[in-house]
XYZ file of C-alpha atoms in Angstrom:
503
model
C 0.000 0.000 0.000
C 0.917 3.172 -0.902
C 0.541 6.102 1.886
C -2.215 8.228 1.217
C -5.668 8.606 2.654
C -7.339 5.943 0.455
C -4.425 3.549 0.120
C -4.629 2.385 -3.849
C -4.892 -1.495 -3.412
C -1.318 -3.600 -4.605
C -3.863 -5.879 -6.237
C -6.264 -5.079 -9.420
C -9.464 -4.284 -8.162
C -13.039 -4.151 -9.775
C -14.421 -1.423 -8.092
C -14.098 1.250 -10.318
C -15.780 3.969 -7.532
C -13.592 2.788 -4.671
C -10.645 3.112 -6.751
C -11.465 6.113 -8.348
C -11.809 7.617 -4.517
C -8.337 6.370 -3.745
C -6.719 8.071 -6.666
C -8.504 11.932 -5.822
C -6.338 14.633 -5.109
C -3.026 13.600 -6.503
C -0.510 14.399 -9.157
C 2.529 11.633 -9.573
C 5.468 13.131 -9.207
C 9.360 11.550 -8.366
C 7.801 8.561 -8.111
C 5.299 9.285 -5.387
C 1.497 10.162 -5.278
C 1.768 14.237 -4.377
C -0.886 16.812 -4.009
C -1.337 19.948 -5.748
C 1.126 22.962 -4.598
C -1.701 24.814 -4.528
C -3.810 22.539 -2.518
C -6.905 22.818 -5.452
C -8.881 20.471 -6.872
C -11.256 19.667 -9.073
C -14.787 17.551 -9.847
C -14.106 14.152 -11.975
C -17.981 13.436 -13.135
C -19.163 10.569 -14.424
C -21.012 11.265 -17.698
C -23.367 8.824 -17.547
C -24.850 9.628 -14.422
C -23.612 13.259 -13.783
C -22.466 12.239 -10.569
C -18.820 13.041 -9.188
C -16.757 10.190 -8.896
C -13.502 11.908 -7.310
C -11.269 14.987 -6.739
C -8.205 15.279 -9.412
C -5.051 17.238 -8.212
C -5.815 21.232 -10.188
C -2.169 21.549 -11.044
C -0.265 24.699 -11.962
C 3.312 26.345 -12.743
C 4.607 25.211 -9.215
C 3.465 21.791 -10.128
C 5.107 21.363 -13.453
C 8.502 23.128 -11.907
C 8.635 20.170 -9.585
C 7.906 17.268 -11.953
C 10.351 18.448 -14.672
C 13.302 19.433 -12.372
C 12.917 15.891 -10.959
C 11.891 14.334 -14.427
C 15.219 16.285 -15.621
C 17.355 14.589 -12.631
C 16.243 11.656 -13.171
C 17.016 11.582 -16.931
C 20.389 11.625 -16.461
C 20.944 8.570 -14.821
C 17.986 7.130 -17.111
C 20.001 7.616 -20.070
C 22.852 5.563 -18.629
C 20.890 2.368 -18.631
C 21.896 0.488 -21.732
C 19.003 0.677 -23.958
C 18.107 -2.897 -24.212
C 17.917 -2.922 -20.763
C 15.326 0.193 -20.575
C 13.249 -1.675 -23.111
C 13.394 -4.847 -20.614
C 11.752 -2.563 -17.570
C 9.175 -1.247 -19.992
C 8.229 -4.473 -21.500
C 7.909 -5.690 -17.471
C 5.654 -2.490 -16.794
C 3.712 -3.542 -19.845
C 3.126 -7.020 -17.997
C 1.883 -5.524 -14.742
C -0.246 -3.183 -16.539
C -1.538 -6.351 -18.244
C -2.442 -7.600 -15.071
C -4.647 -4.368 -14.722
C -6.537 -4.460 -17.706
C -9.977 -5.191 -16.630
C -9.307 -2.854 -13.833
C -8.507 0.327 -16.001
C -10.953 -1.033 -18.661
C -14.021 -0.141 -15.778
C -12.074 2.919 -14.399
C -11.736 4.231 -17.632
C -15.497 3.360 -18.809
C -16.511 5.602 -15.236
C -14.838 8.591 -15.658
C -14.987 9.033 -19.870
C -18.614 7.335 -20.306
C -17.246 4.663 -22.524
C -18.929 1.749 -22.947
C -16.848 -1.288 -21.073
C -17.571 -4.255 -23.138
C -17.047 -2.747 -26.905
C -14.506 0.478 -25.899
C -12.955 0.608 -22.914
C -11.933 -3.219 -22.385
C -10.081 -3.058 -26.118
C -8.391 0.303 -25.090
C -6.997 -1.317 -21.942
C -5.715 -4.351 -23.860
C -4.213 -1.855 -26.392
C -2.193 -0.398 -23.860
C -0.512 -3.130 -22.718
C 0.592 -3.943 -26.571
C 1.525 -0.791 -26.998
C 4.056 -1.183 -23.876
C 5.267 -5.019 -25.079
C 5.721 -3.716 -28.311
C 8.171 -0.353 -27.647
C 9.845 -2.843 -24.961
C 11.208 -5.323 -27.348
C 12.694 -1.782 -29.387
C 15.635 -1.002 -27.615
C 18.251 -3.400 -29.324
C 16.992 -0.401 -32.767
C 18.500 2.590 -30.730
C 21.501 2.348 -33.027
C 23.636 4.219 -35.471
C 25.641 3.419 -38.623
C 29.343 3.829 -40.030
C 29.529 6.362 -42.698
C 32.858 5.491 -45.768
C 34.583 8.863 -45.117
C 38.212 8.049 -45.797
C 40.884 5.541 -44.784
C 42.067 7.177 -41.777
C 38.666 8.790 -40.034
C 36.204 6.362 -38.433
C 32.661 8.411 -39.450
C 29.916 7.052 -37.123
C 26.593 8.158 -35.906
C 24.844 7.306 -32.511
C 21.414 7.830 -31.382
C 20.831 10.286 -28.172
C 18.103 10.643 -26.213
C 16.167 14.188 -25.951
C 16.051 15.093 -22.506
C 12.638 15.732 -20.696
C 9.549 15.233 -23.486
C 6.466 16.988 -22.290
C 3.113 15.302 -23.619
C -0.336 16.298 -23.208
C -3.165 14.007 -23.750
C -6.911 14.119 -24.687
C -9.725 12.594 -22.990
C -11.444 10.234 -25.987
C -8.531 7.578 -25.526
C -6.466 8.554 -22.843
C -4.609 5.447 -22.000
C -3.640 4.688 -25.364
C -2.604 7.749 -26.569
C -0.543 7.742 -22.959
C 1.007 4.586 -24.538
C 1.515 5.928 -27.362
C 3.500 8.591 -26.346
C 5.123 7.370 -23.484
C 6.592 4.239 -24.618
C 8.770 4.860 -26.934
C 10.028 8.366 -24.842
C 11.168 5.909 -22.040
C 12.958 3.201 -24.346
C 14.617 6.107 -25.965
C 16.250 7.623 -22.893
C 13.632 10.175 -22.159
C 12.045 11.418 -18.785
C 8.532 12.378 -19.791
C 5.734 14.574 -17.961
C 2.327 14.032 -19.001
C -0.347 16.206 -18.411
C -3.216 14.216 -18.426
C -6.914 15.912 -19.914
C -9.170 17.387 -17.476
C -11.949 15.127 -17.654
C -10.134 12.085 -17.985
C -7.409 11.900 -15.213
C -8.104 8.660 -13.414
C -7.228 5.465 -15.318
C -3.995 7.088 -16.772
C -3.173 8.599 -12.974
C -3.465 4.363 -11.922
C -1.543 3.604 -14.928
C 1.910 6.301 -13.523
C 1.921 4.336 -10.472
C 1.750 0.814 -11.690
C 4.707 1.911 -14.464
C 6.519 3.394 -11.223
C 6.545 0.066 -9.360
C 8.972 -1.264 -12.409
C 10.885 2.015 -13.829
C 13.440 4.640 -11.511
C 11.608 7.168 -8.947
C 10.945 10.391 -11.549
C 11.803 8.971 -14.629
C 7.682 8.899 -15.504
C 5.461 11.524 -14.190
C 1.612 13.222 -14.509
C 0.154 15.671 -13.826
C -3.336 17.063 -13.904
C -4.722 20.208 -14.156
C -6.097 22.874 -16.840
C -4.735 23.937 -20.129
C -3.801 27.584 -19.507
C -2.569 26.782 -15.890
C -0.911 23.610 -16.334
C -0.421 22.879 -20.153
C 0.836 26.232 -21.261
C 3.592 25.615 -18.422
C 4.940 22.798 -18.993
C 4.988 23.321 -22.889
C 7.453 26.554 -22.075
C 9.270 25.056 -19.374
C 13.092 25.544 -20.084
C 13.983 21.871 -19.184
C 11.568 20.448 -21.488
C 13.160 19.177 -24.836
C 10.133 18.172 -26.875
C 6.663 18.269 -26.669
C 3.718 15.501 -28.370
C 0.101 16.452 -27.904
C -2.849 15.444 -29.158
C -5.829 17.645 -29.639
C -7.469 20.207 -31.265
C -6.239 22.135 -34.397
C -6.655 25.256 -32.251
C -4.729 24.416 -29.471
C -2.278 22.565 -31.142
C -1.381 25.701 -33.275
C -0.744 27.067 -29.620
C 1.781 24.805 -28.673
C 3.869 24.923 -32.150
C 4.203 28.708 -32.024
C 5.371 28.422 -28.019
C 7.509 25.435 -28.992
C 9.097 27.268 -31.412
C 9.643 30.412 -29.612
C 11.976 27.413 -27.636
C 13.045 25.941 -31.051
C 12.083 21.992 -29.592
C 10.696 19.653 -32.247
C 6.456 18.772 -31.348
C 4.715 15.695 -32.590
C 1.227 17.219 -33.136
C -2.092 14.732 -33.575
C -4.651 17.100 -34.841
C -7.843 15.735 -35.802
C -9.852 14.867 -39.198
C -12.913 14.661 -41.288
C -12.074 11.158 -42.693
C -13.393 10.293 -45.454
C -14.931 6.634 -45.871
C -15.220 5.506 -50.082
C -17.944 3.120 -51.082
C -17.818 1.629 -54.338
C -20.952 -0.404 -55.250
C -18.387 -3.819 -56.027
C -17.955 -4.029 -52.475
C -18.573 -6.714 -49.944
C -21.865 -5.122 -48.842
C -22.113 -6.681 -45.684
C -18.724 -6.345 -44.754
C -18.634 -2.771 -45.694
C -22.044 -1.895 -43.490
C -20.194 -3.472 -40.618
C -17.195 -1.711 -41.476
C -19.033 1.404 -41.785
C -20.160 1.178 -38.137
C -16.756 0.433 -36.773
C -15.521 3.102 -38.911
C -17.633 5.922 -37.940
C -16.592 4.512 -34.735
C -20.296 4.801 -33.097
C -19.732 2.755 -30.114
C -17.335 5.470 -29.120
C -19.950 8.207 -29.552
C -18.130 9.387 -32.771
C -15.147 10.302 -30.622
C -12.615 9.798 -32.674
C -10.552 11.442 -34.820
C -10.363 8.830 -37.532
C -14.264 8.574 -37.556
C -15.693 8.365 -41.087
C -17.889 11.486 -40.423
C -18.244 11.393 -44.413
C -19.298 8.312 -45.968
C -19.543 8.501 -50.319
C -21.590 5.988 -51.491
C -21.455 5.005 -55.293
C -25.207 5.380 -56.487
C -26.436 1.806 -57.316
C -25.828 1.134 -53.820
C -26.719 4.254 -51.713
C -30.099 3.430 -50.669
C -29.915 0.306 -49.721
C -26.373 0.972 -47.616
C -28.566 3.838 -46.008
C -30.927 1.958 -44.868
C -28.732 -0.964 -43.590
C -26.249 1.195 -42.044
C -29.537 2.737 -39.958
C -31.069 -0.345 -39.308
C -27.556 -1.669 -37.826
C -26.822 1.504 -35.429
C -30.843 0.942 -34.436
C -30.047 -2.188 -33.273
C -26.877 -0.653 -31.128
C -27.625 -0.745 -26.906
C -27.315 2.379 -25.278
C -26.699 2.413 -21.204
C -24.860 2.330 -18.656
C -21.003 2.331 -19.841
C -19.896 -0.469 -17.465
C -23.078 -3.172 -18.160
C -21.583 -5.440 -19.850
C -25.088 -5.608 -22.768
C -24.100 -1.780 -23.623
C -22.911 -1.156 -27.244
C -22.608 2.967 -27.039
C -21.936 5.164 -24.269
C -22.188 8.460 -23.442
C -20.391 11.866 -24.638
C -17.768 12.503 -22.252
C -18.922 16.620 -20.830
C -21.741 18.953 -20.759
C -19.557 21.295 -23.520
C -18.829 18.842 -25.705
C -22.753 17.364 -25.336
C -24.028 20.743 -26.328
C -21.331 21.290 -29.138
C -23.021 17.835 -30.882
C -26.272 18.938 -30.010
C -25.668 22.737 -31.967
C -24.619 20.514 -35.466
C -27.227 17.852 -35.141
C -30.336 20.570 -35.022
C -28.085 22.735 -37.669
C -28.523 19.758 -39.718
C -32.098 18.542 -38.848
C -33.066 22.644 -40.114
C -31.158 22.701 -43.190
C -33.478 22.666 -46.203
C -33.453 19.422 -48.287
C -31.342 17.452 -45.721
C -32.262 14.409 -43.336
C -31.203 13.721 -40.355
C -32.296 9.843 -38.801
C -32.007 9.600 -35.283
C -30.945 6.136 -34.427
C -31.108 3.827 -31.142
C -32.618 4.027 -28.995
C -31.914 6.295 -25.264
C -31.848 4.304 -22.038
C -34.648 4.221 -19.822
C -33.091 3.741 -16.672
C -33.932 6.615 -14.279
C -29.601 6.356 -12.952
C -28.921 7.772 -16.111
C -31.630 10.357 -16.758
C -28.868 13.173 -16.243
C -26.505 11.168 -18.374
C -24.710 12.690 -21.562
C -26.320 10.469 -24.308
C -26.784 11.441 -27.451
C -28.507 9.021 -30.352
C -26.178 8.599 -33.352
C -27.605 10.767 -36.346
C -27.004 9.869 -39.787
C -27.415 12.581 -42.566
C -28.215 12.976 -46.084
C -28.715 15.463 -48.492
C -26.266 18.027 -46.654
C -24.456 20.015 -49.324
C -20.614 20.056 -49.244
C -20.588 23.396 -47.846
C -22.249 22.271 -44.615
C -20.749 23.038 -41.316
C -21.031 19.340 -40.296
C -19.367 18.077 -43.810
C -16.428 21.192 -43.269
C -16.021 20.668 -39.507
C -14.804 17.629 -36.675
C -17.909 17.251 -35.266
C -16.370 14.541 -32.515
C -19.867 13.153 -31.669
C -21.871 9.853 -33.607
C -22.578 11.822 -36.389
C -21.751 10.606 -40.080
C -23.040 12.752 -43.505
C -23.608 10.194 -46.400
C -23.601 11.279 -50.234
C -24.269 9.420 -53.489
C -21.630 9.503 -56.101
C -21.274 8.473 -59.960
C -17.750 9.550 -61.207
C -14.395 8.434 -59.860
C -13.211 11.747 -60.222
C -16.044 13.570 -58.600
C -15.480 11.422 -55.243
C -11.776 11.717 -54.991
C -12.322 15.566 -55.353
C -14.905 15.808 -52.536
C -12.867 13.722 -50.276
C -9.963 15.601 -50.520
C -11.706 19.279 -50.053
C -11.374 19.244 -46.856
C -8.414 21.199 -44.450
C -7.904 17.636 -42.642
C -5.822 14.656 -43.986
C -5.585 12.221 -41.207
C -7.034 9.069 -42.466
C -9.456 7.502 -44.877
C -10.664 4.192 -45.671
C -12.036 2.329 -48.999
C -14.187 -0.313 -49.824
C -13.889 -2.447 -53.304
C -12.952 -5.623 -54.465
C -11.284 -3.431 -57.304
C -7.709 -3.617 -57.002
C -6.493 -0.975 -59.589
C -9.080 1.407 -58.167
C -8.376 0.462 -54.469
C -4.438 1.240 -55.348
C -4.910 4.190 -57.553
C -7.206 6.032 -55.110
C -5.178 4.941 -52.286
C -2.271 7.054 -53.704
C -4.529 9.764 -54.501
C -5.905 10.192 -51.596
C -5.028 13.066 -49.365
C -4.374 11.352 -45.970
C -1.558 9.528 -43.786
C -3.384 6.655 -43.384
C -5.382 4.646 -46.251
C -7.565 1.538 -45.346
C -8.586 -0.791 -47.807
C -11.652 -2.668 -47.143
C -11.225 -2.558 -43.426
C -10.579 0.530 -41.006
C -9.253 -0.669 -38.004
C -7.864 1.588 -34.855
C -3.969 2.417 -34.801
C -1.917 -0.675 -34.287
C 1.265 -0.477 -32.732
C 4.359 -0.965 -35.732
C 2.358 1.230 -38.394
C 3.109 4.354 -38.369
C 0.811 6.565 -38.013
C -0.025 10.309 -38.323
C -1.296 13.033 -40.880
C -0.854 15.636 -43.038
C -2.638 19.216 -44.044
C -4.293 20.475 -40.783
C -4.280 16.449 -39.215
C -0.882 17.386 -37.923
C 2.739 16.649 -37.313
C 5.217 13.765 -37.267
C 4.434 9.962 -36.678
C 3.486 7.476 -34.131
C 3.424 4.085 -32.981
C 6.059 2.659 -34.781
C 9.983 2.245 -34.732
C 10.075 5.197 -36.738
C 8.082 7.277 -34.363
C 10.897 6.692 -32.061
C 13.529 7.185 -33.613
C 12.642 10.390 -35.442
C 11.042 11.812 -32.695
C 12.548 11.079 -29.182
C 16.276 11.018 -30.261
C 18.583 12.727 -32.075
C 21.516 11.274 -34.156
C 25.056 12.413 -33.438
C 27.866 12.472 -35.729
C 31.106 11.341 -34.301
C 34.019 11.546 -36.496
C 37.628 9.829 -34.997
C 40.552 10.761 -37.009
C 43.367 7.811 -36.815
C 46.034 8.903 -38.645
């Protein structure tokens, strides 16, 4: 047991509340659960019920001083530890958060509104891949010789960074936690997260199980708000790069302070992803892939949702009506039953930002919004966030929720004829993140696969990021790459030229 006023339990635990209670009021910092300087806190809800679940630590400059002077300590000595060896420790934190999976899967499905059987559970399990994958890495932190001349040995070597600030949204917070912290630590790296507001819990359990395995400061979060805890740590002297995944908005932010500092940022942006029907498809495979690709049973949440669906003509009303009869059949509850299919949306301002497209859309003339599933009954949820999934037709392309992320279950569908026509409409847009098509037409599924504006292309599946493809986008989408070797390499070291002259 750890010393605080709710000891957090050695052992998993199902009890998602209790645990939840235990964590309140703490940042992790130096290895060790610490309050905020300030002594603040602030209301975790639960978005399904509207009740509040725990206090989180309201962190600040003071905060973010303390866990990168320690973070930068402790990356000294970090650094030292012979790669494989760091990629050993994180592989065995990657075990013990395995452990934890149905655990985090329930915390995580209380405090985002998630739903535990079709969501959260996967995310968990993600996480610990994510981990056992960047572990087995650190034998590819190396350099190469360079010819040069007879008499000068040319080599380069692979350094680690120094402290890497990340910042971290709410819609998958573990993973993208993973994601970024994973291949920081096998690198060399000291990181500091600052974890999103309403989302603090399951990556807060996550620190302290990786702090059981890895040195005292080498790994540390914090919570807090953007402008009072974010801003900070982005601009903090000591901190050598920053990832963050987010908004367009604030992510523009953070590159203009970064570079003010001249670090290199990974930024994750956001898209409008475009999903291509072409009427050889599978048909039932691509109405179940449209589901999973719009990403429903995460309320839309996502930034690789297929929030625009093109449908070739032959096909379109019949997909339509499919694809609505499928999400009609979807069960909407409680997040942690195990019969619920779809959620809730995860805060009040994000439940009223959905709300403002779907009646744009329901008024706008010649366009048709179906309302699908159906909401829960039970009076425990009657202040919950849900929202039925909407699916549109007959917006125009000019339409707010065609232009914009919507990041709720909404998808726009649209009939097309001509190759060219669809390739054109998918690409007007200011995102370029990912997109997915469906035929059983190779030259088409290669040809518009190059074509297509976007740093990932699916054919005839669309499937969450998988750790060892990279992944990231272009246009507004973003910066730089993650989840693979590359990601690593690129983006948490630098490579050092050494030249030895022998003669």
């Amino acid at each position: 047991m750890l010393d605080r006023p709710n000891p957090t339990p050695e052992a998993p635990s199902n009890d998602p509340h209790a645990l939840a209670r235990a964590l309140s009021g703490a940042h992790f910092i130096g290895g060790r659960f610490a309050p905020a300087t300030s002594g603040r806190t602030f209301a975790v809800v639960n978005p399904a019920t509207g009740a509040t679940v725990a206090e989180a630590a309201d962190g600040d400059a003071a905060d973010v001083e303390a866990a990168v002077t320690d973070a930068a300590r402790a990356q000294k000595e970090w650094a030292r530890v012979p790669a494989r060896k760091r990629g050993a420790l994180v592989h065995q934190a990657a075990q013990l958060i395995r452990a934890h999976v149905e655990e985090l899967a329930r915390l995580v499905a209380l405090e985002t509104g998630k739903a535990l059987r079709t969501e959260s559970r996967v995310e968990a399990n993600n996480v610990a891949d994510i981990f056992e994958f960047f572990g087995g890495l650190g034998g590819e932190i190396k350099g190469e010789t360079v010819p040069f001349g007879p008499d000068v040995l040319n080599m380069t070597v692979r350094e680690p960074l120094g402290v890497v600030g990340a910042i971290i949204p709410w819609n998958i917070p573990m993973m993208l936690l993973a994601l970024k912290v994973a291949p920081a630590l096998v690198a060399g790296n000291a990181v500091v997260v600052k974890s999103a507001e309403e989302a603090p819990l399951a990556v807060l359990r996550i620190a302290e199980l990786i702090n059981r395995v890895l040195p005292p400061g080498v790994f540390n979060l914090l919570s807090g708000q953007g402008p009072e805890c974010g801003a900070p740590l982005v601009a903090h002297p000591l901190v050598k790069k920053v990832t963050f995944t987010g908004s367009v908005e604030t992510g523009k932010i953070i590159y203009r302070a970064a570079a003010d500092k001249l670090i290199p940022v990974t930024l994750e942006l956001g898209g409008k992803s475009p999903m291509i029907v072409f009427a050889d498809c599978d048909f039932e495979k691509t109405v179940a892939g449209a589901l999973t690709s719009m990403r429903f049973t995460r309320q839309g949440q996502s930034c690789t949702a297929a929030s625009r669906i093109f449908v070739e003509r032959p096909i379109f009303d019949r997909f339509v009506a499919e694809m609505a009869k499928r999400v009609d059949a979807m069960v909407m509850g409680d997040p942690l039953d195990e019969k619920t299919d779809i959620g809730t949306i995860i805060s009040p301002g994000q439940f009223d930002k959905v709300k403002t497209f779907i009646d744009e859309g329901k008024a706008t003339a010649g366009a048709t919004g179906r309302a699908c599933s159906a909401m829960p009954t039970d009076a425990a949820l009657k202040k919950g966030l849900f929202i039925q999934p909407h699916i549109f037709t007959g917006l125009t392309q000019e339409s707010r929720l065609v232009r914009e992320e919507i990041f709720g279950p909404v998808t726009c569908i649209f009939p097309f004829d001509e190759a060219e026509e669809v390739l054109a409409a998918a690409n007007d847009t200011e995102f370029g993140l990912a997109a997915s098509l469906w035929t059983n037409n190779l030259k088409i599924a290669v040809t518009f696969a190059h074509r297509i504006e976007a740093g990932l292309v699916q054919v005839n599946q669309n499937l969450v990021v998988q750790p060892n493809l990279s992944y990231g986008g272009v246009k507004a989408s973003g910066l730089g790459k993650e989840a693979s070797l590359e990601s690593m390499l690129e983006h948490f070291t630098h490579k050092k030229t050494i030249m030895i002259n022998m003669a």
